[in-house]
Amino acid sequence: MMTSIKSMLLSATIVAGLGTAASAATYMRGNDGNPETLDQHKTSTVAEANILRDLYEGLVVYTPAAEVTPGVAEEWEVTDDGLVYTFKLRADANWSNGDPVTAQDFVYSLQRIMKPETGAKYANILYPIQNAEAVNKGEADAAEMGVKAIDDKTLEITLAQATPFFIELLTHQTGLPVHPASVEAHGADFVQPGNMVSNGAFTLKSNILNDKIVLEKNPNFHGADNVALDEVNYLPFEDRATCVRAWEAGEVHSCSDLPAEDIARLKDEHGDAVRVAPYLGTYYYALNHKDEVLADPEVRQALSMAIDREFLAEEIFQSTMVPAQSFVPPGIGNYSGGSPDTEYFGMSMLDREDKAAEILAAKGISPDSPVTIELMYNTSENHKNAATAIADMWANLGVNVEFNVRDASAHYAHLRDKGDFDVARAGWIGDYSDPQNFLFMVESDNDGFNYANYDNAEYDKLMDDAAAETDLEARAGILQQAEGLFMRDLPFIPLLYYSSRSLVSPKLQGWEDNIQNVHASRYLSISE
């Protein structure tokens, strides 16, 4: 009831807004939901990354094909040992208020995200920087980090150890700079319209919860002459079907996700406007290892065995996703040989169900002696349909499911802040093409993303060993051992590998499908 009311209100708002919006240079952009924050050092969701990618520019950026290309840094050099990166910043890089973007701004920003008081849940993505981890854990002063301004336009970053994916890592929002003077003047309110000073192709004009976030072209952006759009309106759609209706009514130019049950119809009626492409991500359920029932690893294995992933992929997601047999998705870089095999995926579905029932019966769990667990998911018809199907599969084993549904921002805030739960839906999209970006999530000290409260010293050591190994073949072998432990202990149950599913108007030019599903508005235009 509440979802449909909210959806109707949102649709009415969009329709009302179209009367005044829009010129041909206004992009009405459907987004996955409301951002929890626009502080790049506190974000973690794709919905937030989409907006921040338009507001700010890092040292490097993605092209429309998701290839790394110079951003604020026009060039860089790396020492032979892979430890020291020297970035030359472009002379014409400016903030939206006209201030030059300097190397000191990046030093300030990289130090800020690591300071414990910032509370950055994603700080550990930058742990390769020398002393970054120690600073983040309160064991060193921020001035001891391996970041230094050689002069206004030369930035030097020193790593603790060679990191082959470091440049691509800098495409992530954690590497985006903040404007130091604005942060110092406004504190947490630097993200508000009127206070925010950004250095990307767009600036923040307004931010109205459950309505829209409006960005306008930044005339001080170094590439402004090549930015075709005057304005970008980000519209939150947690109900994917509402975005589809708005798109079909001509009220939005793109939808960032689609209801699976509508894919076939949309393809029949709109053809190439439906974009389904491989996506570097995994759809999974987190299992709370502190829960009385789920603390037993054999129970976790039984729950995983009993899930018919082929049914989920084909019937729930209409073949727009792929059944997952590992947490790290196939095709990822720096992973020679790929993920290790898990034995029960070689069994038939019927045999897996029988084995799962046998395991749980030995624990005293059966349809005659059931247990109840809570399954938490964020609002979406796709998530609802998947959760309902999995609940039916588990009911056959004597595991009854109660649902707890929240909007996306509240759902992920609850998980990141260590709120209580039994089983929770989540998804992870690779920030860079390396297995470490998936496996690091359940290191015991990863407070931001180790939703399962997984604590395994052997796993942590393997991840540390992999981080210290510079030979990519040897490193891949260590990471495979770690993923083997992951699949044995199941902090997360991998369910499906993602495909991106977008609806793109023929009027929206410049959109390129890519494995990262990144589509910066600076590269797009609207034609009539």
Short mmCIF file of C-alpha atoms in Angstrom, two decimals:
data_model
loop_
_atom_site.label_atom_id
_atom_site.label_comp_id
_atom_site.label_asym_id
_atom_site.label_seq_id
_atom_site.Cartn_x
_atom_site.Cartn_y
_atom_site.Cartn_z
CA MET A 1 0.00 0.00 0.00
CA MET A 2 2.66 2.50 1.04
CA THR A 3 4.80 1.73 -2.02
CA SER A 4 2.01 2.31 -4.49
CA ILE A 5 0.98 5.59 -2.81
CA LYS A 6 4.57 6.80 -2.92
CA SER A 7 4.84 5.71 -6.55
CA MET A 8 1.67 7.60 -7.51
CA LEU A 9 2.90 10.72 -5.74
CA LEU A 10 6.25 10.47 -7.47
CA SER A 11 4.65 10.01 -10.87
CA ALA A 12 2.43 13.03 -10.26
CA THR A 13 5.47 15.07 -9.27
CA ILE A 14 7.29 14.10 -12.46
CA VAL A 15 4.33 15.00 -14.65
CA ALA A 16 3.94 18.33 -12.87
CA GLY A 17 7.65 19.03 -13.26
CA LEU A 18 7.68 18.35 -16.98
CA GLY A 19 5.65 21.44 -17.69
CA THR A 20 8.52 23.62 -16.55
CA ALA A 21 11.46 21.35 -17.28
CA ALA A 22 12.53 20.91 -19.83
CA SER A 23 14.37 22.04 -22.69
CA ALA A 24 15.85 19.52 -25.06
CA ALA A 25 19.03 19.79 -22.97
CA THR A 26 17.41 18.50 -19.77
CA TYR A 27 18.00 14.83 -19.03
CA MET A 28 15.26 13.20 -16.92
CA ARG A 29 17.21 10.33 -15.40
CA GLY A 30 15.64 7.47 -13.45
CA ASN A 31 17.81 6.33 -10.54
CA ASP A 32 17.64 3.27 -8.26
CA GLY A 33 16.47 5.23 -5.21
CA ASN A 34 17.17 8.15 -2.93
CA PRO A 35 20.80 8.66 -1.99
CA GLU A 36 21.51 8.29 1.71
CA THR A 37 24.19 10.97 1.37
CA LEU A 38 26.06 13.00 -1.24
CA ASP A 39 29.26 12.99 0.81
CA GLN A 40 31.60 10.99 -1.42
CA HIS A 41 33.47 9.77 1.63
CA LYS A 42 30.37 8.21 3.18
CA THR A 43 28.61 6.69 0.18
CA SER A 44 28.41 3.06 -0.86
CA THR A 45 25.53 2.57 -3.31
CA VAL A 46 25.29 2.66 -7.08
CA ALA A 47 22.49 5.24 -6.89
CA GLU A 48 24.85 7.60 -5.06
CA ALA A 49 27.79 6.84 -7.36
CA ASN A 50 25.72 7.79 -10.41
CA ILE A 51 25.09 11.27 -9.00
CA LEU A 52 28.60 11.81 -7.63
CA ARG A 53 30.11 10.84 -10.99
CA ASP A 54 28.30 13.84 -12.46
CA LEU A 55 29.16 16.26 -9.65
CA TYR A 56 32.85 15.49 -9.24
CA GLU A 57 35.87 14.41 -11.24
CA GLY A 58 38.64 12.27 -9.79
CA LEU A 59 42.23 11.86 -10.92
CA VAL A 60 40.97 9.37 -13.52
CA VAL A 61 37.49 8.65 -14.89
CA TYR A 62 35.69 6.06 -16.99
CA THR A 63 35.00 6.64 -20.68
CA PRO A 64 31.54 5.73 -22.03
CA ALA A 65 32.96 2.22 -22.64
CA ALA A 66 34.20 1.99 -19.01
CA GLU A 67 37.86 2.35 -19.95
CA VAL A 68 40.08 4.34 -17.62
CA THR A 69 41.09 7.73 -18.99
CA PRO A 70 42.64 10.91 -17.53
CA GLY A 71 40.41 13.08 -15.38
CA VAL A 72 41.90 15.83 -13.23
CA ALA A 73 45.26 14.11 -13.78
CA GLU A 74 46.32 14.58 -17.38
CA GLU A 75 49.21 12.12 -16.98
CA TRP A 76 51.00 10.00 -14.36
CA GLU A 77 54.17 8.03 -13.84
CA VAL A 78 54.80 4.92 -11.73
CA THR A 79 58.14 3.83 -10.32
CA ASP A 80 59.53 0.47 -11.43
CA ASP A 81 58.65 -1.13 -8.08
CA GLY A 82 55.01 -0.07 -8.48
CA LEU A 83 54.98 1.88 -5.20
CA VAL A 84 55.09 5.58 -6.12
CA TYR A 85 52.57 7.27 -8.44
CA THR A 86 53.16 10.85 -9.55
CA PHE A 87 50.14 12.61 -11.03
CA LYS A 88 50.35 15.81 -13.07
CA LEU A 89 47.10 17.73 -12.72
CA ARG A 90 45.66 19.59 -15.67
CA ALA A 91 46.20 23.35 -15.53
CA ASP A 92 42.56 24.11 -16.36
CA ALA A 93 40.99 21.98 -13.59
CA ASN A 94 38.79 24.30 -11.51
CA TRP A 95 36.14 24.08 -8.83
CA SER A 96 32.64 25.32 -9.60
CA ASN A 97 33.35 28.56 -7.69
CA GLY A 98 36.40 29.23 -9.87
CA ASP A 99 39.08 28.05 -7.43
CA PRO A 100 41.81 25.96 -9.07
CA VAL A 101 41.84 22.26 -8.25
CA THR A 102 45.18 21.58 -6.58
CA ALA A 103 47.25 18.64 -5.43
CA GLN A 104 46.67 19.90 -1.87
CA ASP A 105 42.92 19.37 -2.40
CA PHE A 106 43.53 15.68 -3.09
CA VAL A 107 45.84 15.38 -0.09
CA TYR A 108 43.11 16.90 2.10
CA SER A 109 40.46 14.62 0.61
CA LEU A 110 42.45 11.38 0.89
CA GLN A 111 43.35 12.22 4.46
CA ARG A 112 39.74 13.11 5.29
CA ILE A 113 38.29 9.79 4.15
CA MET A 114 40.79 7.95 6.34
CA LYS A 115 40.26 9.95 9.52
CA PRO A 116 38.19 7.84 11.95
CA GLU A 117 35.95 10.79 12.79
CA THR A 118 34.76 10.96 9.17
CA GLY A 119 33.10 7.57 9.63
CA ALA A 120 33.73 6.42 6.06
CA LYS A 121 32.34 2.91 5.67
CA TYR A 122 34.27 2.48 2.43
CA ALA A 123 37.65 3.77 3.64
CA ASN A 124 39.32 0.38 3.28
CA ILE A 125 39.10 0.54 -0.50
CA LEU A 126 42.05 2.95 -0.26
CA TYR A 127 44.08 0.90 2.21
CA PRO A 128 46.76 0.24 -0.45
CA ILE A 129 48.01 3.80 0.23
CA GLN A 130 50.90 3.82 2.68
CA ASN A 131 49.71 4.16 6.31
CA ALA A 132 46.07 4.62 5.21
CA GLU A 133 44.87 1.66 7.26
CA ALA A 134 46.76 2.81 10.35
CA VAL A 135 45.22 6.28 10.06
CA ASN A 136 41.74 4.85 9.61
CA LYS A 137 42.14 2.70 12.71
CA GLY A 138 43.39 5.62 14.81
CA GLU A 139 46.91 4.24 14.98
CA ALA A 140 48.63 7.01 13.01
CA ASP A 141 48.16 10.69 12.21
CA ALA A 142 46.71 11.60 8.82
CA ALA A 143 49.89 13.48 7.97
CA GLU A 144 51.70 10.12 7.91
CA MET A 145 49.73 8.88 4.90
CA GLY A 146 51.57 8.36 1.65
CA VAL A 147 49.99 11.36 -0.07
CA LYS A 148 51.99 14.51 -0.78
CA ALA A 149 51.64 17.67 -2.85
CA ILE A 150 54.96 18.24 -4.63
CA ASP A 151 53.53 21.53 -5.90
CA ASP A 152 50.06 22.86 -6.72
CA LYS A 153 49.72 20.64 -9.78
CA THR A 154 51.81 17.59 -8.81
CA LEU A 155 50.45 14.90 -6.51
CA GLU A 156 52.51 11.99 -5.24
CA ILE A 157 50.86 8.86 -3.82
CA THR A 158 53.00 6.16 -2.22
CA LEU A 159 51.57 2.69 -1.71
CA ALA A 160 52.33 0.26 1.09
CA GLN A 161 52.83 -2.44 -1.52
CA ALA A 162 52.43 -2.78 -5.26
CA THR A 163 48.73 -2.86 -6.20
CA PRO A 164 48.10 -3.79 -9.84
CA PHE A 165 44.59 -2.33 -9.92
CA PHE A 166 45.37 0.97 -8.16
CA ILE A 167 44.67 3.28 -11.11
CA GLU A 168 41.28 1.70 -11.81
CA LEU A 169 40.54 1.82 -8.09
CA LEU A 170 40.76 5.63 -8.34
CA THR A 171 37.68 5.68 -10.60
CA HIS A 172 35.58 4.91 -7.50
CA GLN A 173 33.75 7.68 -5.65
CA THR A 174 36.06 7.30 -2.64
CA GLY A 175 38.80 8.86 -4.77
CA LEU A 176 36.74 11.96 -5.60
CA PRO A 177 37.99 15.20 -4.08
CA VAL A 178 36.09 17.48 -1.73
CA HIS A 179 36.51 21.27 -1.73
CA PRO A 180 38.46 21.83 1.52
CA ALA A 181 37.25 25.35 2.24
CA SER A 182 33.60 24.29 1.89
CA VAL A 183 34.02 21.31 4.20
CA GLU A 184 35.76 23.46 6.78
CA ALA A 185 33.10 26.19 6.54
CA HIS A 186 29.98 24.02 6.53
CA GLY A 187 30.97 20.71 8.11
CA ALA A 188 28.52 17.96 7.23
CA ASP A 189 26.31 20.51 5.44
CA PHE A 190 28.86 20.99 2.65
CA VAL A 191 26.67 18.59 0.60
CA GLN A 192 23.68 20.96 0.64
CA PRO A 193 22.65 23.04 -2.39
CA GLY A 194 24.25 26.45 -2.10
CA ASN A 195 27.10 25.03 -0.01
CA MET A 196 28.43 22.34 -2.32
CA VAL A 197 31.40 23.29 -4.46
CA SER A 198 32.17 20.54 -6.98
CA ASN A 199 34.66 20.05 -9.81
CA GLY A 200 32.72 17.85 -12.21
CA ALA A 201 30.63 18.53 -15.26
CA PHE A 202 27.61 19.53 -13.13
CA THR A 203 26.80 21.34 -9.89
CA LEU A 204 24.05 20.69 -7.35
CA LYS A 205 21.05 22.96 -7.87
CA SER A 206 18.47 21.30 -5.58
CA ASN A 207 17.89 18.12 -3.59
CA ILE A 208 14.33 17.33 -2.56
CA LEU A 209 13.80 13.96 -0.85
CA ASN A 210 11.46 11.60 -2.75
CA ASP A 211 11.13 14.16 -5.54
CA LYS A 212 14.29 14.81 -7.52
CA ILE A 213 17.87 15.96 -7.41
CA VAL A 214 18.62 18.64 -9.96
CA LEU A 215 22.10 19.20 -11.36
CA GLU A 216 23.02 22.03 -13.69
CA LYS A 217 25.95 22.38 -16.06
CA ASN A 218 29.14 23.64 -14.45
CA PRO A 219 30.56 26.45 -16.62
CA ASN A 220 33.91 26.21 -14.80
CA PHE A 221 34.42 22.54 -15.73
CA HIS A 222 37.45 22.16 -17.98
CA GLY A 223 35.43 20.14 -20.51
CA ALA A 224 32.29 22.29 -20.38
CA ASP A 225 32.40 22.99 -24.11
CA ASN A 226 31.89 19.27 -24.73
CA VAL A 227 29.02 18.84 -22.25
CA ALA A 228 25.75 18.95 -24.19
CA LEU A 229 23.28 18.84 -21.29
CA ASP A 230 22.20 21.96 -19.41
CA GLU A 231 20.49 20.07 -16.62
CA VAL A 232 20.15 16.55 -15.20
CA ASN A 233 17.16 15.62 -13.04
CA TYR A 234 17.75 12.47 -10.97
CA LEU A 235 14.40 10.84 -10.14
CA PRO A 236 14.30 8.07 -7.49
CA PHE A 237 12.47 4.88 -8.50
CA GLU A 238 12.63 2.04 -6.02
CA ASP A 239 9.55 0.63 -7.74
CA ARG A 240 11.03 -0.23 -11.14
CA ALA A 241 7.60 -0.56 -12.76
CA THR A 242 6.88 3.09 -11.94
CA CYS A 243 9.95 4.16 -13.88
CA VAL A 244 8.87 2.02 -16.83
CA ARG A 245 5.46 3.70 -16.86
CA ALA A 246 7.09 7.13 -16.71
CA TRP A 247 9.45 6.18 -19.54
CA GLU A 248 6.62 4.91 -21.72
CA ALA A 249 4.77 8.16 -21.07
CA GLY A 250 7.80 10.12 -22.24
CA GLU A 251 8.43 11.54 -18.76
CA VAL A 252 11.94 10.10 -18.27
CA HIS A 253 14.72 9.35 -20.73
CA SER A 254 16.20 6.33 -18.97
CA CYS A 255 15.49 3.79 -16.22
CA SER A 256 18.45 2.34 -14.31
CA ASP A 257 16.76 -1.02 -13.66
CA LEU A 258 13.71 -2.93 -14.91
CA PRO A 259 11.17 -5.32 -13.39
CA ALA A 260 12.18 -8.75 -14.66
CA GLU A 261 8.63 -9.83 -15.39
CA ASP A 262 8.26 -6.93 -17.83
CA ILE A 263 11.44 -7.55 -19.87
CA ALA A 264 9.84 -9.71 -22.58
CA ARG A 265 7.00 -7.22 -23.19
CA LEU A 266 9.39 -4.29 -23.24
CA LYS A 267 11.63 -6.00 -25.78
CA ASP A 268 8.62 -6.80 -27.98
CA GLU A 269 7.27 -3.26 -27.83
CA HIS A 270 10.43 -1.15 -27.65
CA GLY A 271 13.18 -3.27 -29.17
CA ASP A 272 16.65 -1.79 -28.84
CA ALA A 273 15.53 0.63 -26.14
CA VAL A 274 15.86 -2.32 -23.73
CA ARG A 275 19.54 -2.71 -22.85
CA VAL A 276 20.60 -5.97 -21.16
CA ALA A 277 24.38 -6.31 -20.82
CA PRO A 278 26.90 -8.30 -18.75
CA TYR A 279 27.60 -6.59 -15.43
CA LEU A 280 30.41 -7.24 -12.96
CA GLY A 281 28.31 -8.04 -9.93
CA THR A 282 26.74 -10.69 -7.67
CA TYR A 283 23.25 -10.79 -6.14
CA TYR A 284 23.43 -12.51 -2.75
CA TYR A 285 21.91 -13.11 0.66
CA ALA A 286 23.97 -12.25 3.74
CA LEU A 287 23.64 -14.67 6.67
CA ASN A 288 24.19 -13.33 10.18
CA HIS A 289 26.72 -15.65 11.79
CA LYS A 290 25.68 -14.41 15.23
CA ASP A 291 22.13 -15.69 14.75
CA GLU A 292 21.31 -18.76 16.85
CA VAL A 293 20.17 -20.88 13.90
CA LEU A 294 22.53 -19.53 11.25
CA ALA A 295 25.65 -19.80 13.39
CA ASP A 296 25.81 -23.45 12.34
CA PRO A 297 27.79 -23.72 9.06
CA GLU A 298 25.95 -26.91 8.05
CA VAL A 299 22.62 -25.08 8.30
CA ARG A 300 24.00 -22.34 6.06
CA GLN A 301 25.16 -24.92 3.53
CA ALA A 302 21.75 -26.62 3.56
CA LEU A 303 19.99 -23.32 2.89
CA SER A 304 22.29 -22.64 -0.05
CA MET A 305 21.86 -26.15 -1.48
CA ALA A 306 18.08 -25.88 -1.46
CA ILE A 307 17.94 -22.72 -3.59
CA ASP A 308 17.08 -23.40 -7.23
CA ARG A 309 19.13 -20.66 -8.88
CA GLU A 310 18.09 -21.70 -12.38
CA PHE A 311 14.46 -21.04 -11.41
CA LEU A 312 15.39 -17.62 -10.04
CA ALA A 313 17.32 -16.72 -13.17
CA GLU A 314 14.79 -17.99 -15.69
CA GLU A 315 11.43 -17.42 -14.01
CA ILE A 316 11.94 -14.55 -11.57
CA PHE A 317 14.51 -12.55 -13.54
CA GLN A 318 13.41 -13.68 -17.00
CA SER A 319 16.88 -14.86 -18.04
CA THR A 320 18.38 -11.42 -17.47
CA MET A 321 20.64 -12.82 -14.73
CA VAL A 322 22.84 -15.92 -14.52
CA PRO A 323 22.85 -18.61 -11.77
CA ALA A 324 25.82 -18.09 -9.45
CA GLN A 325 28.08 -20.88 -8.22
CA SER A 326 30.67 -18.60 -6.62
CA PHE A 327 30.82 -15.16 -5.07
CA VAL A 328 33.39 -13.77 -7.50
CA PRO A 329 31.72 -13.44 -10.92
CA PRO A 330 33.25 -15.09 -14.00
CA GLY A 331 35.28 -13.02 -16.41
CA ILE A 332 36.89 -10.89 -13.71
CA GLY A 333 40.48 -9.77 -14.22
CA ASN A 334 43.58 -11.05 -12.40
CA TYR A 335 41.96 -14.41 -11.55
CA SER A 336 43.68 -17.08 -13.61
CA GLY A 337 41.65 -20.29 -13.40
CA GLY A 338 38.62 -18.54 -11.92
CA SER A 339 36.67 -19.48 -8.82
CA PRO A 340 37.09 -22.90 -7.17
CA ASP A 341 34.33 -25.46 -7.64
CA THR A 342 31.73 -26.15 -4.95
CA GLU A 343 30.80 -29.84 -4.89
CA TYR A 344 27.02 -29.63 -4.54
CA PHE A 345 26.62 -27.55 -7.68
CA GLY A 346 27.50 -30.74 -9.56
CA MET A 347 24.42 -32.46 -8.11
CA SER A 348 20.92 -32.39 -9.56
CA MET A 349 18.47 -30.01 -7.95
CA LEU A 350 16.45 -32.92 -6.53
CA ASP A 351 19.54 -34.48 -4.98
CA ARG A 352 20.53 -31.12 -3.50
CA GLU A 353 17.11 -30.70 -1.94
CA ASP A 354 17.28 -34.21 -0.45
CA LYS A 355 20.75 -33.58 0.94
CA ALA A 356 19.68 -30.23 2.42
CA ALA A 357 16.66 -31.86 4.10
CA GLU A 358 18.90 -34.60 5.49
CA ILE A 359 21.34 -32.07 6.98
CA LEU A 360 18.59 -30.04 8.64
CA ALA A 361 16.75 -33.12 9.91
CA ALA A 362 19.92 -34.10 11.75
CA LYS A 363 19.75 -30.68 13.41
CA GLY A 364 16.15 -31.23 14.47
CA ILE A 365 14.72 -28.98 11.75
CA SER A 366 11.95 -30.35 9.51
CA PRO A 367 8.43 -29.40 8.36
CA ASP A 368 7.15 -31.12 11.52
CA SER A 369 9.63 -29.21 13.69
CA PRO A 370 10.17 -25.90 11.90
CA VAL A 371 12.27 -22.86 12.75
CA THR A 372 11.50 -19.28 11.74
CA ILE A 373 13.97 -16.80 10.30
CA GLU A 374 13.52 -13.23 9.13
CA LEU A 375 14.46 -12.31 5.57
CA MET A 376 15.11 -8.61 5.05
CA TYR A 377 15.12 -7.03 1.60
CA ASN A 378 14.85 -3.57 0.09
CA THR A 379 11.75 -2.46 -1.75
CA SER A 380 11.57 -3.81 -5.30
CA GLU A 381 9.21 -6.16 -7.06
CA ASN A 382 12.22 -8.18 -8.27
CA HIS A 383 13.55 -8.60 -4.72
CA LYS A 384 10.08 -9.43 -3.44
CA ASN A 385 9.53 -12.12 -6.07
CA ALA A 386 12.95 -13.65 -5.43
CA ALA A 387 12.43 -13.63 -1.65
CA THR A 388 8.98 -15.23 -1.99
CA ALA A 389 10.38 -17.99 -4.22
CA ILE A 390 13.29 -18.72 -1.87
CA ALA A 391 10.95 -18.74 1.13
CA ASP A 392 8.89 -21.45 -0.62
CA MET A 393 12.05 -23.49 -1.26
CA TRP A 394 13.12 -23.23 2.37
CA ALA A 395 9.64 -24.01 3.69
CA ASN A 396 10.02 -27.52 2.26
CA LEU A 397 12.91 -28.01 4.69
CA GLY A 398 11.10 -26.75 7.77
CA VAL A 399 12.46 -23.20 7.61
CA ASN A 400 9.66 -20.65 7.74
CA VAL A 401 10.37 -17.12 6.58
CA GLU A 402 9.04 -13.80 7.80
CA PHE A 403 9.73 -10.75 5.62
CA ASN A 404 11.07 -7.36 6.68
CA VAL A 405 10.96 -4.78 3.88
CA ARG A 406 12.62 -1.35 3.92
CA ASP A 407 13.44 1.27 1.30
CA ALA A 408 16.96 0.98 -0.10
CA SER A 409 18.64 3.71 1.97
CA ALA A 410 17.17 2.44 5.27
CA HIS A 411 17.95 -1.18 4.33
CA TYR A 412 21.62 -0.58 3.65
CA ALA A 413 22.01 1.82 6.55
CA HIS A 414 20.66 -0.91 8.85
CA LEU A 415 23.20 -3.40 7.51
CA ARG A 416 26.18 -1.03 7.59
CA ASP A 417 25.33 0.13 11.10
CA LYS A 418 25.25 -3.46 12.35
CA GLY A 419 21.51 -3.62 12.95
CA ASP A 420 20.14 -7.01 13.89
CA PHE A 421 18.95 -9.36 11.12
CA ASP A 422 18.87 -13.04 10.17
CA VAL A 423 19.09 -13.09 6.36
CA ALA A 424 19.40 -9.96 4.22
CA ARG A 425 19.36 -9.39 0.48
CA ALA A 426 22.23 -7.42 -0.98
CA GLY A 427 24.15 -7.01 -4.18
CA TRP A 428 27.72 -6.09 -4.97
CA ILE A 429 28.93 -4.45 -8.15
CA GLY A 430 32.67 -4.58 -8.72
CA ASP A 431 34.35 -1.22 -8.37
CA TYR A 432 37.29 -2.57 -10.34
CA SER A 433 37.92 -5.84 -12.18
CA ASP A 434 39.79 -7.83 -9.54
CA PRO A 435 38.60 -10.63 -7.19
CA GLN A 436 39.92 -8.75 -4.17
CA ASN A 437 37.09 -6.26 -4.62
CA PHE A 438 34.59 -9.03 -3.85
CA LEU A 439 36.49 -11.11 -1.30
CA PHE A 440 37.61 -8.15 0.84
CA MET A 441 34.00 -7.59 1.89
CA VAL A 442 34.05 -10.27 4.58
CA GLU A 443 37.44 -9.61 6.12
CA SER A 444 36.80 -9.48 9.85
CA ASP A 445 37.71 -5.79 10.17
CA ASN A 446 35.52 -4.64 7.27
CA ASP A 447 32.83 -3.04 9.40
CA GLY A 448 31.11 -1.41 6.43
CA PHE A 449 30.39 -4.50 4.33
CA ASN A 450 30.92 -7.60 6.46
CA TYR A 451 27.19 -7.77 7.13
CA ALA A 452 27.50 -11.43 8.14
CA ASN A 453 29.86 -10.71 11.06
CA TYR A 454 32.20 -13.30 9.54
CA ASP A 455 35.38 -13.74 11.60
CA ASN A 456 37.92 -16.23 10.30
CA ALA A 457 41.62 -15.65 11.03
CA GLU A 458 42.66 -18.08 8.27
CA TYR A 459 40.60 -16.14 5.73
CA ASP A 460 42.04 -12.82 6.90
CA LYS A 461 45.58 -14.17 6.61
CA LEU A 462 44.99 -15.38 3.06
CA MET A 463 43.69 -11.95 2.10
CA ASP A 464 46.75 -10.33 3.70
CA ASP A 465 49.03 -12.77 1.87
CA ALA A 466 47.32 -11.98 -1.43
CA ALA A 467 47.76 -8.27 -0.81
CA ALA A 468 51.49 -8.78 -0.30
CA GLU A 469 51.94 -10.98 -3.40
CA THR A 470 53.02 -9.10 -6.53
CA ASP A 471 53.07 -12.11 -8.88
CA LEU A 472 49.57 -12.18 -10.35
CA GLU A 473 49.50 -15.96 -10.90
CA ALA A 474 50.56 -16.69 -7.33
CA ARG A 475 48.17 -14.07 -6.03
CA ALA A 476 45.26 -15.64 -7.93
CA GLY A 477 46.02 -18.98 -6.28
CA ILE A 478 45.89 -17.41 -2.81
CA LEU A 479 42.61 -15.68 -3.58
CA GLN A 480 41.16 -18.98 -4.82
CA GLN A 481 42.00 -20.52 -1.45
CA ALA A 482 40.22 -17.63 0.24
CA GLU A 483 37.14 -18.05 -1.93
CA GLY A 484 37.17 -21.76 -1.13
CA LEU A 485 36.85 -20.85 2.57
CA PHE A 486 34.16 -18.33 1.67
CA MET A 487 32.08 -20.98 -0.09
CA ARG A 488 32.61 -23.42 2.80
CA ASP A 489 31.64 -20.95 5.54
CA LEU A 490 29.06 -18.94 3.54
CA PRO A 491 29.00 -15.51 5.07
CA PHE A 492 26.99 -14.72 1.94
CA ILE A 493 24.97 -17.08 -0.25
CA PRO A 494 25.71 -16.13 -3.87
CA LEU A 495 22.52 -16.41 -5.91
CA LEU A 496 22.93 -14.77 -9.30
CA TYR A 497 25.43 -12.89 -11.42
CA TYR A 498 24.09 -9.55 -12.54
CA SER A 499 23.25 -8.21 -15.91
CA SER A 500 22.54 -4.51 -16.21
CA ARG A 501 18.99 -3.82 -17.39
CA SER A 502 18.24 -0.34 -18.62
CA LEU A 503 15.55 1.36 -20.65
CA VAL A 504 17.03 4.06 -22.85
CA SER A 505 15.07 6.52 -24.94
CA PRO A 506 16.02 6.85 -28.62
CA LYS A 507 16.38 10.55 -27.84
CA LEU A 508 19.23 9.86 -25.41
CA GLN A 509 22.46 9.83 -27.39
CA GLY A 510 25.90 8.58 -26.31
CA TRP A 511 24.82 5.69 -24.07
CA GLU A 512 27.21 2.72 -24.38
CA ASP A 513 26.59 -0.62 -22.68
CA ASN A 514 29.59 -1.63 -20.57
CA ILE A 515 30.49 -4.18 -17.87
CA GLN A 516 30.60 -1.51 -15.13
CA ASN A 517 27.23 -0.02 -16.19
CA VAL A 518 28.63 3.51 -15.82
CA HIS A 519 27.01 6.25 -17.86
CA ALA A 520 28.29 9.68 -16.89
CA SER A 521 25.90 12.40 -18.02
CA ARG A 522 28.82 14.47 -19.35
CA TYR A 523 28.99 12.12 -22.36
CA LEU A 524 25.24 12.11 -23.11
CA SER A 525 22.94 14.37 -25.07
CA ILE A 526 19.24 14.68 -25.89
CA SER A 527 17.98 14.87 -29.47
CA GLU A 528 14.48 15.67 -30.64
#
